PDB file of C-alpha atoms and ligand atoms in Angstrom:
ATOM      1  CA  UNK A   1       6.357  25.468  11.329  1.00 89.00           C
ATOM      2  CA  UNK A   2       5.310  22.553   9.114  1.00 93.00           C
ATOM      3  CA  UNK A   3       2.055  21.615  10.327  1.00 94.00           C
ATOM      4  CA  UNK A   4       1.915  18.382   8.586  1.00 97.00           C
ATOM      5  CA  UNK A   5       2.354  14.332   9.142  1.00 98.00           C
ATOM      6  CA  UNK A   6       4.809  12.311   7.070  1.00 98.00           C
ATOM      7  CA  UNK A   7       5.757   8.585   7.181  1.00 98.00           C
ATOM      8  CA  UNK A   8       9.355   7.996   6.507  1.00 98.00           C
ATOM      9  CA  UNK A   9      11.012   4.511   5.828  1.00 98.00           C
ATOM     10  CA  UNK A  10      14.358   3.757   6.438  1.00 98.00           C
ATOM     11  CA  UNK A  11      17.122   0.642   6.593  1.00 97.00           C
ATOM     12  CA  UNK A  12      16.984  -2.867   5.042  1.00 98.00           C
ATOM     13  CA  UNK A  13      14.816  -5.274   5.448  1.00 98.00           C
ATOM     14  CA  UNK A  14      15.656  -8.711   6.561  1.00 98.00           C
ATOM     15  CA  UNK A  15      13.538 -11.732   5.134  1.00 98.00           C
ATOM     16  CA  UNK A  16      14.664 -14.759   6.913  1.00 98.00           C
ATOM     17  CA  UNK A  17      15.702 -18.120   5.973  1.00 98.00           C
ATOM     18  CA  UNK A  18      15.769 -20.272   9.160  1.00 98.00           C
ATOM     19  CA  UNK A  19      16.639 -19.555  12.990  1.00 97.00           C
ATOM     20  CA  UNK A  20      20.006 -18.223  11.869  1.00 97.00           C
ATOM     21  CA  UNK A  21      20.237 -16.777   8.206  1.00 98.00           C
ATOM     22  CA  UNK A  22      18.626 -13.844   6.584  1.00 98.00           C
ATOM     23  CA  UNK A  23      18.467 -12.135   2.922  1.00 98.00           C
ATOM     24  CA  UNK A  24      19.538  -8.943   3.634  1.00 97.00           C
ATOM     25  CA  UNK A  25      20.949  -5.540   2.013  1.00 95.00           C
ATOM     26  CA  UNK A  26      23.945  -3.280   2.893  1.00 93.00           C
ATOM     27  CA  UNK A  27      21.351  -0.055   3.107  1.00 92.00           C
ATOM     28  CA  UNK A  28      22.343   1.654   6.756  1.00 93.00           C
ATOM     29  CA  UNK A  29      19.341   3.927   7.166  1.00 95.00           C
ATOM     30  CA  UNK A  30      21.263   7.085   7.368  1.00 94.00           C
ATOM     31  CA  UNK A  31      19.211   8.438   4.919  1.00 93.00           C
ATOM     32  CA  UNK A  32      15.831   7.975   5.762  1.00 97.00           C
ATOM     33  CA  UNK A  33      17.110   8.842   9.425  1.00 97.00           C
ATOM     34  CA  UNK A  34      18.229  11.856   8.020  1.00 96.00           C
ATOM     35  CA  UNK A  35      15.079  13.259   6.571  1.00 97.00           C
ATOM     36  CA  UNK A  36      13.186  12.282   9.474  1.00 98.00           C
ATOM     37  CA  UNK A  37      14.925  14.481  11.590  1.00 98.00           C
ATOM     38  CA  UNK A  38      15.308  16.897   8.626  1.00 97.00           C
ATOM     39  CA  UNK A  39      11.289  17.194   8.721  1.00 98.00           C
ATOM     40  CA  UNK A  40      10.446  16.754  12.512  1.00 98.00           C
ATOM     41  CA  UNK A  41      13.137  19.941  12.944  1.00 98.00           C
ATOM     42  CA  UNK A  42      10.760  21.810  11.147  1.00 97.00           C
ATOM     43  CA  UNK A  43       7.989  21.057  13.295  1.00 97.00           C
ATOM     44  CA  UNK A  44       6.467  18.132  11.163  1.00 98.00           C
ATOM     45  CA  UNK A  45       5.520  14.751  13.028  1.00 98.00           C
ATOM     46  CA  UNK A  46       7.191  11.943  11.670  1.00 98.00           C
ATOM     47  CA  UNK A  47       6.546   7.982  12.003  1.00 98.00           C
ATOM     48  CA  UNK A  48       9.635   6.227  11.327  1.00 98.00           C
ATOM     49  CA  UNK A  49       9.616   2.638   9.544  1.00 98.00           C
ATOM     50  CA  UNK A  50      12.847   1.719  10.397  1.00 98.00           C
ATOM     51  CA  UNK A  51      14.182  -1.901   9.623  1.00 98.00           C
ATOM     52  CA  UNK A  52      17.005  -3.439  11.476  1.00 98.00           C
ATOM     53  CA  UNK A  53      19.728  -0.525  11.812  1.00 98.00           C
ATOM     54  CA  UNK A  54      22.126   0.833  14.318  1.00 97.00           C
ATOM     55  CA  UNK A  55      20.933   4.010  14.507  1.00 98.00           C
ATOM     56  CA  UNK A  56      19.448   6.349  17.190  1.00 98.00           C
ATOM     57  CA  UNK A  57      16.527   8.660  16.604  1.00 98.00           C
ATOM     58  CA  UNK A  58      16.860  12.373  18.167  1.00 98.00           C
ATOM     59  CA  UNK A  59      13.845  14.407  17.750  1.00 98.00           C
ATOM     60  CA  UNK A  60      10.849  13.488  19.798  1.00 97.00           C
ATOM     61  CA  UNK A  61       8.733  14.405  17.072  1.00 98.00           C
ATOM     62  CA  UNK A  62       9.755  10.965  15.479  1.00 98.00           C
ATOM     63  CA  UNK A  63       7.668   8.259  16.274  1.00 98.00           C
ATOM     64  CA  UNK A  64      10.259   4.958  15.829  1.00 98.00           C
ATOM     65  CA  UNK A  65       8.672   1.574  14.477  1.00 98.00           C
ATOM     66  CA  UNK A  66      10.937  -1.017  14.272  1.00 98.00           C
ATOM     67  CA  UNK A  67       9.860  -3.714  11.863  1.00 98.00           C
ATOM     68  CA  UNK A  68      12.365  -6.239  10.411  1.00 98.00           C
ATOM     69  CA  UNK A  69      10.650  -7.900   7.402  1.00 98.00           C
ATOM     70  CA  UNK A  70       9.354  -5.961   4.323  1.00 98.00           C
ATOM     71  CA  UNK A  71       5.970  -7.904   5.074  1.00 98.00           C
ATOM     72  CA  UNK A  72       5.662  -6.132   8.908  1.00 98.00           C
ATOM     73  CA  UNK A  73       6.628  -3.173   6.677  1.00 98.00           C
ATOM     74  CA  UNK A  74       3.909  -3.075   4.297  1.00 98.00           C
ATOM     75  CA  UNK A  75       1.906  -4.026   7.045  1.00 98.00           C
ATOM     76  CA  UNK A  76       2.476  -0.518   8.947  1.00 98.00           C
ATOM     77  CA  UNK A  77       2.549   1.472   6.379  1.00 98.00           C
ATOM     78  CA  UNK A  78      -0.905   0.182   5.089  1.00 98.00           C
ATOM     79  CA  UNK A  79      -1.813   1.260   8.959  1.00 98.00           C
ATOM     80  CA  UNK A  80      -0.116   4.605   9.283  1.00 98.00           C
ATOM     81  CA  UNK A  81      -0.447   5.941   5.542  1.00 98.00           C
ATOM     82  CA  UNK A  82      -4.078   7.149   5.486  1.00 98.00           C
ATOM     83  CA  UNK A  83      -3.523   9.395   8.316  1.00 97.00           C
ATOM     84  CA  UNK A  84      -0.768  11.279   6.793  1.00 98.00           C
ATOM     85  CA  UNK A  85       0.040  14.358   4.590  1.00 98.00           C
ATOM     86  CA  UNK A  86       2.724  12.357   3.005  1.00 98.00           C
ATOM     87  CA  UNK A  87       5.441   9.286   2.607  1.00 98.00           C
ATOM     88  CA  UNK A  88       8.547   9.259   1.913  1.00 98.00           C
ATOM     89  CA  UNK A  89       9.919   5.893   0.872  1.00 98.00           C
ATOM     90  CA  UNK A  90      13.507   5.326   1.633  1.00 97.00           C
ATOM     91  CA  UNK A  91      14.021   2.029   2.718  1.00 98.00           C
ATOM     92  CA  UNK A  92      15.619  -0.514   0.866  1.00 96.00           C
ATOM     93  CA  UNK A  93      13.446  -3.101   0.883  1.00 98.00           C
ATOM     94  CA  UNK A  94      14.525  -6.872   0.111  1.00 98.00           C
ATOM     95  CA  UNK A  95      12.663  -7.652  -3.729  1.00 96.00           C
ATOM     96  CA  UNK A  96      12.487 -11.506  -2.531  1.00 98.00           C
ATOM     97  CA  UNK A  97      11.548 -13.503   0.175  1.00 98.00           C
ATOM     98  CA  UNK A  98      11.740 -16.987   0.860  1.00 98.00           C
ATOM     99  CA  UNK A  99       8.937 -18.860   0.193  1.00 98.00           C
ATOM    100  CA  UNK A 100       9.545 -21.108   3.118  1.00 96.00           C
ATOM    101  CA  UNK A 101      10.750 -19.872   6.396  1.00 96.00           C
ATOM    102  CA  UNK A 102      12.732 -22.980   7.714  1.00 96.00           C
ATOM    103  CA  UNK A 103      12.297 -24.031  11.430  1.00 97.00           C
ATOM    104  CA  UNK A 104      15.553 -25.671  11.753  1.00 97.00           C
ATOM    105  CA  UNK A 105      19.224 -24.685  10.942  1.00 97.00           C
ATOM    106  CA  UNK A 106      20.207 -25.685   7.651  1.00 96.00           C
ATOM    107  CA  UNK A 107      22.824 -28.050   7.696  1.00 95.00           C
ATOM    108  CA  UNK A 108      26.109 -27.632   6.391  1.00 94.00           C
ATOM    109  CA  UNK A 109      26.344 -30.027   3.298  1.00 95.00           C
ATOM    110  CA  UNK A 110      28.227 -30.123  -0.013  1.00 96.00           C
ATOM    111  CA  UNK A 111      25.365 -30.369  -2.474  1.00 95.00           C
ATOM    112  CA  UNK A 112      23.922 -27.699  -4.275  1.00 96.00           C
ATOM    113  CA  UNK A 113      21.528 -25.722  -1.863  1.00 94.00           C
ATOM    114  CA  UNK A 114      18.608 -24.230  -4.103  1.00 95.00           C
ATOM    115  CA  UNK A 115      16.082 -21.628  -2.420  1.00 95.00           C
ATOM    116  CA  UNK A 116      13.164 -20.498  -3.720  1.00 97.00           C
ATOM    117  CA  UNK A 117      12.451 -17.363  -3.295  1.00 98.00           C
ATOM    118  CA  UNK A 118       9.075 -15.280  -4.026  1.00 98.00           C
ATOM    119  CA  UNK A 119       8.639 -11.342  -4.565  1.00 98.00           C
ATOM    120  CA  UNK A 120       7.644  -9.284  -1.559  1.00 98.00           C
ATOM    121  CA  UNK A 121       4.874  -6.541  -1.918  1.00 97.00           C
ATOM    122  CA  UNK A 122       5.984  -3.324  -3.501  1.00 98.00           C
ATOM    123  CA  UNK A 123       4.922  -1.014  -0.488  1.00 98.00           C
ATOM    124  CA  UNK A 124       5.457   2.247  -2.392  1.00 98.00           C
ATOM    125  CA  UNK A 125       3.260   1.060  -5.331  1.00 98.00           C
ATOM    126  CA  UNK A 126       0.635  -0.380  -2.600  1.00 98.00           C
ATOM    127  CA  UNK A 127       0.789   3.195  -1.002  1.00 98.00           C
ATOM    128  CA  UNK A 128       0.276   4.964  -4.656  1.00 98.00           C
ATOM    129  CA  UNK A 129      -2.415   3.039  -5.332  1.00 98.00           C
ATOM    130  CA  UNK A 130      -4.722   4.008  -2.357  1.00 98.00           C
ATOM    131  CA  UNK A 131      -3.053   7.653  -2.505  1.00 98.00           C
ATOM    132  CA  UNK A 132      -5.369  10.434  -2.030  1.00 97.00           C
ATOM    133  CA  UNK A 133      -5.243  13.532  -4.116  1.00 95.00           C
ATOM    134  CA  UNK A 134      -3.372  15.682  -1.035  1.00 95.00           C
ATOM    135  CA  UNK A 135      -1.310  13.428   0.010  1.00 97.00           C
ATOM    136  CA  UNK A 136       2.257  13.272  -1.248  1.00 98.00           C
ATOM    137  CA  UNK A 137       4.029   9.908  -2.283  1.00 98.00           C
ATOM    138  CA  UNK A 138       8.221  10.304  -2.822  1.00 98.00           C
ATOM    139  CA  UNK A 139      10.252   7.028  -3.387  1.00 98.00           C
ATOM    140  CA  UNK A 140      14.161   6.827  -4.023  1.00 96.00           C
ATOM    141  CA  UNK A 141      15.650   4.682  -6.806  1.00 92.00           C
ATOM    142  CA  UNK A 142      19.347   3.857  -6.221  1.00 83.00           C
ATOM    143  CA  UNK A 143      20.825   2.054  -9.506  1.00 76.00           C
ATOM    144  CA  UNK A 144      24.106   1.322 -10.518  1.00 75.00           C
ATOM    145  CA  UNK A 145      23.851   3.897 -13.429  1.00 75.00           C
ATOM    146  CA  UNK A 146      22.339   7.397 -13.315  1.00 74.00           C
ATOM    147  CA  UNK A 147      19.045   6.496 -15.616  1.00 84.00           C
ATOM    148  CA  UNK A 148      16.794   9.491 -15.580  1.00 88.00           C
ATOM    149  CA  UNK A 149      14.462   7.838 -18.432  1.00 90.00           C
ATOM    150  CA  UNK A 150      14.477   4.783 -15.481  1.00 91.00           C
ATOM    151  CA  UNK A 151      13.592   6.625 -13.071  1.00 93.00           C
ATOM    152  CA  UNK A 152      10.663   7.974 -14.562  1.00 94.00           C
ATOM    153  CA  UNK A 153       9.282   4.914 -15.552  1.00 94.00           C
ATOM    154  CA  UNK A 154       9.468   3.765 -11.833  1.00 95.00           C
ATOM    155  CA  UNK A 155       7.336   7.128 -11.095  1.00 97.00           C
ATOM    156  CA  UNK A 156       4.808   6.318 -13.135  1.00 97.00           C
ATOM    157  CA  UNK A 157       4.431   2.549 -12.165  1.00 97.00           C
ATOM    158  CA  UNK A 158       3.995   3.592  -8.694  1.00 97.00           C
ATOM    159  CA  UNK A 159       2.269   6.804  -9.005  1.00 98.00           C
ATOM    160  CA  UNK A 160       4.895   8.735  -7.175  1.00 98.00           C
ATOM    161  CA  UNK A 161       4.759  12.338  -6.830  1.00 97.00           C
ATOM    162  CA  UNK A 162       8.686  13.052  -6.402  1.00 98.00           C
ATOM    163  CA  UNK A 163      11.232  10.612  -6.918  1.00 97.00           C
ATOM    164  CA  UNK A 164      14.855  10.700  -5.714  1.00 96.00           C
ATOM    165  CA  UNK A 165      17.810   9.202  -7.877  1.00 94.00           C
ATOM    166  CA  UNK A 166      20.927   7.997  -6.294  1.00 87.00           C
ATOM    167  CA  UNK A 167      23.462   6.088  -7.896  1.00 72.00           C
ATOM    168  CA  UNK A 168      25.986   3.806  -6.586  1.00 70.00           C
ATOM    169  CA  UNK A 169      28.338   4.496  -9.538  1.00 67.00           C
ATOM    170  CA  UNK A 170      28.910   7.945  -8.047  1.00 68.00           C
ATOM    171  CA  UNK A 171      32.199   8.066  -5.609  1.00 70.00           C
ATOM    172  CA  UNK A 172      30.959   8.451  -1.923  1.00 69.00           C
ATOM    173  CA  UNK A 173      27.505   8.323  -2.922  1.00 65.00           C
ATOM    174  CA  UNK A 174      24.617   5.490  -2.003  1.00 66.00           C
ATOM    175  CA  UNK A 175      24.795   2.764   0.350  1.00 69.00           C
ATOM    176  CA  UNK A 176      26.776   3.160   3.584  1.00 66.00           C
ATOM    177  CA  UNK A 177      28.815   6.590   2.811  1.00 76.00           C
ATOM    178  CA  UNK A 178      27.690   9.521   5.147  1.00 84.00           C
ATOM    179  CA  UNK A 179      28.069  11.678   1.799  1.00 87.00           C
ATOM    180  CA  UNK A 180      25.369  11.139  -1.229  1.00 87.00           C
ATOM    181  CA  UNK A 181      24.580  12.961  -4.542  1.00 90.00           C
ATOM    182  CA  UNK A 182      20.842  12.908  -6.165  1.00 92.00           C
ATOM    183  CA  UNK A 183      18.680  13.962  -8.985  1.00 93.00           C
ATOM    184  CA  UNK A 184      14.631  14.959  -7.804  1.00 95.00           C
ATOM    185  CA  UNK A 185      12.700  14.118 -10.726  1.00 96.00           C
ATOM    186  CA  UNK A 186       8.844  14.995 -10.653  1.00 96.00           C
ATOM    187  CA  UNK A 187       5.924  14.007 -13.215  1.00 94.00           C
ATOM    188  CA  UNK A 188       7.733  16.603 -15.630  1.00 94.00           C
ATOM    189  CA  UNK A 189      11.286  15.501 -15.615  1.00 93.00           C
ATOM    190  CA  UNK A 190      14.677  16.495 -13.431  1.00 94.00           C
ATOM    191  CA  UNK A 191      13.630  19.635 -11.130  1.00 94.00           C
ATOM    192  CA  UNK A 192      16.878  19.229  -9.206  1.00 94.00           C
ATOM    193  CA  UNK A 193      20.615  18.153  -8.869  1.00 93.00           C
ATOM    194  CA  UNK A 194      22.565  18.363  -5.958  1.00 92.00           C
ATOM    195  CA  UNK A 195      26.852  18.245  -5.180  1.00 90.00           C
ATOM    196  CA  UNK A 196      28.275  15.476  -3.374  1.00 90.00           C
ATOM    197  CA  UNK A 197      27.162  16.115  -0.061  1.00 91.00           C
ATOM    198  CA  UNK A 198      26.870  14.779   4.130  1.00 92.00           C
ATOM    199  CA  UNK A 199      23.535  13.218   4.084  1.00 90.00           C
ATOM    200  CA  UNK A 200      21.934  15.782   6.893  1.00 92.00           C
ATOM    201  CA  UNK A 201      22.421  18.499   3.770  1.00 94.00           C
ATOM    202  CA  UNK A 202      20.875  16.329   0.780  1.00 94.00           C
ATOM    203  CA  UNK A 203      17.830  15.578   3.820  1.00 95.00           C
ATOM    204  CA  UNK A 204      17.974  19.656   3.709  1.00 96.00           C
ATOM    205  CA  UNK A 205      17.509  19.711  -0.279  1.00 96.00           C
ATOM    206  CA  UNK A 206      15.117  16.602  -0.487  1.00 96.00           C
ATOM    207  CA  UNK A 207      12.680  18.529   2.324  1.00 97.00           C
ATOM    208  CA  UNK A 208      12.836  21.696   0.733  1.00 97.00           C
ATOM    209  CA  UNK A 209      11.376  19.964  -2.672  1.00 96.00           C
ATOM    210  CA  UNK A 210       9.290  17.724  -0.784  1.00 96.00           C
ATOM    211  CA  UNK A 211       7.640  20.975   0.732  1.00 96.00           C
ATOM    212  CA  UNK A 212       7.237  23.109  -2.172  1.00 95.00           C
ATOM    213  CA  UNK A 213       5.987  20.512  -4.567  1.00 94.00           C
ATOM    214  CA  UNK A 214       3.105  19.982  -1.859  1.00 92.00           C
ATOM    215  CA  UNK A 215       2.338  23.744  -1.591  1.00 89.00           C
ATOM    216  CA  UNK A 216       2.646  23.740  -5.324  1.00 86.00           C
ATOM    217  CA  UNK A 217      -0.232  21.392  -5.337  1.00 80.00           C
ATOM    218  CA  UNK A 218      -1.845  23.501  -2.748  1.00 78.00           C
ATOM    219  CA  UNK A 219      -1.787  26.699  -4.894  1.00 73.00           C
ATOM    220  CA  UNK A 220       0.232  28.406  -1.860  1.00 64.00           C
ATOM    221  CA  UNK A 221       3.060  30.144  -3.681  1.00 55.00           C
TER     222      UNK A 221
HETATM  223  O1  C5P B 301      11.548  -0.674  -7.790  1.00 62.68           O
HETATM  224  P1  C5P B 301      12.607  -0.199  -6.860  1.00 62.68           P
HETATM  225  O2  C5P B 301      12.936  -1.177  -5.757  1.00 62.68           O
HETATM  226  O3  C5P B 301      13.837   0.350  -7.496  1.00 62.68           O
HETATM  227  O4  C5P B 301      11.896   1.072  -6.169  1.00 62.68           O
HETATM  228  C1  C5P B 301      12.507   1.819  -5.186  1.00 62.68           C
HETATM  229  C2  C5P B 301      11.477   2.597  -4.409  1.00 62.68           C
HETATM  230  O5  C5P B 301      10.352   1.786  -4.077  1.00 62.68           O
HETATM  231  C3  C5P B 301      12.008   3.082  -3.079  1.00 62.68           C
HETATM  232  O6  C5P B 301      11.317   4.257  -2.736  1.00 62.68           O
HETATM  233  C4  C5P B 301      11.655   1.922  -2.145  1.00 62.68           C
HETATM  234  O7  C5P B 301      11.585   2.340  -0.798  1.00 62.68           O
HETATM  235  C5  C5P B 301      10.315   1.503  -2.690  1.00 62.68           C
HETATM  236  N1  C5P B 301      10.041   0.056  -2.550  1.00 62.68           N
HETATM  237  C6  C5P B 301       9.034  -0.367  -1.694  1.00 62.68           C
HETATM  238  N2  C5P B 301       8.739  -1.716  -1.595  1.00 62.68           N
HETATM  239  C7  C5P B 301       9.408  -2.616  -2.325  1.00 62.68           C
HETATM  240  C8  C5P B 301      10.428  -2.207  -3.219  1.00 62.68           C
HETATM  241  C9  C5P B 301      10.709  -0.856  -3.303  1.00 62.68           C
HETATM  242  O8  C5P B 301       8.433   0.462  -0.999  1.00 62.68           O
HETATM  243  N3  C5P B 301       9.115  -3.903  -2.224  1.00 62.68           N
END
């Protein structure tokens, strides 16, 4: 029984342009989805950050919050973080919003249309900073290439405990596919590779590290 509280985010985030338009990303959720209900199986309670997805949650050890920008994002996590054992960051939240949400349509015109667009908070990073010595901090990294020197980098910056490299140059893997493939990296380098894989398994694998490394920490062997 995992006696523990983790906050999970999951999906896209959508950082609109007027009444109609959004910047968006093709990220369906499945796997943050996935290790929610991966860790609330095991008894853990789980509150789930979920930007705008078409997915259902099953265990009623999740606690759903929809949010749709990465600004209402940061927002609860910066809310929900301090009370938990642990976060896992899987959401793929939009790098750029518009600096100007627009109250009217745009209109249709054949000029060039510039937008200007400024960065959104890193909510991981935000999270590592105010990270307390038992708490556990996880973050994905899904890149084009497999870039294990990359992804360490990106552990460092935001003081992640665990991070979890997916690439979308692997067949089936990343973005939309039910299947995915990862490397776990921690503060010493790669500490696991998985197959190709249906999503609920790799949730399965990522858990299982995600749990040991924190009893590791612990001194519970
Ligand atoms: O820097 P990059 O976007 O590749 O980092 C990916 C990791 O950081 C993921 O865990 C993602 O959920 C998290 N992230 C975040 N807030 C952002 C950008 C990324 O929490 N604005």
């Amino acid at each position: 029984m995992l006696n523990k509280t983790y906050l999970v985010t999951a999906g896209p985030t959508h950082e609109q342009i007027d009444p109609v338009r959004y910047i968006g990303n093709y990220s369906s959720g499945k796997m943050g989805f996935a290790i929610a209900e991966r860790l609330a199986e095991l008894g853990a309670n789980v509150i789930l950050i979920a930007g705008p997805v078409a997915l259902e949650v099953k265990n009623q050890k999740i606690l759903r919050i929809d949010i749709v920008s990465a600004d209402q994002m940061f927002e609860k996590c910066q809310d929900y973080f301090p009370t938990c054992d642990g976060a896992i960051m899987v959401a793929a939240v939009a790098d750029f919003k518009p600096v100007k949400i627009r109250s009217e349509k745009i209109k249709r015109s054949d000029e060039i249309l510039t937008l200007s667009l400024c960065p959104n908070p890193d909510i991981a990073a935000s999270l590592g900073r105010i990270k307390r010595a038992n708490q556990l901090l996880v973050g994905f990294a899904l890149e084009t290439t497999v870039d294990e020197q990359k992804a360490m980098v990106k552990l460092r910056q935001k003081n992640l405990d665990l991070i979890v490299l997916n690439s979308l140059g692997d067949d089936q893997a990343g973005f939309k596919f039910d299947t995915n493939k990862v490397t776990i990296l921690d503060q010493s380098g790669v500490i696991f590779t998985s197959d190709l894989k249906p999503k609920s398994e790799i949730a399965i694998e990522i858990v299982n590290k995600i749990i040991e490394s924190q009893q590791g920490r612990a001194g519970i062997s």
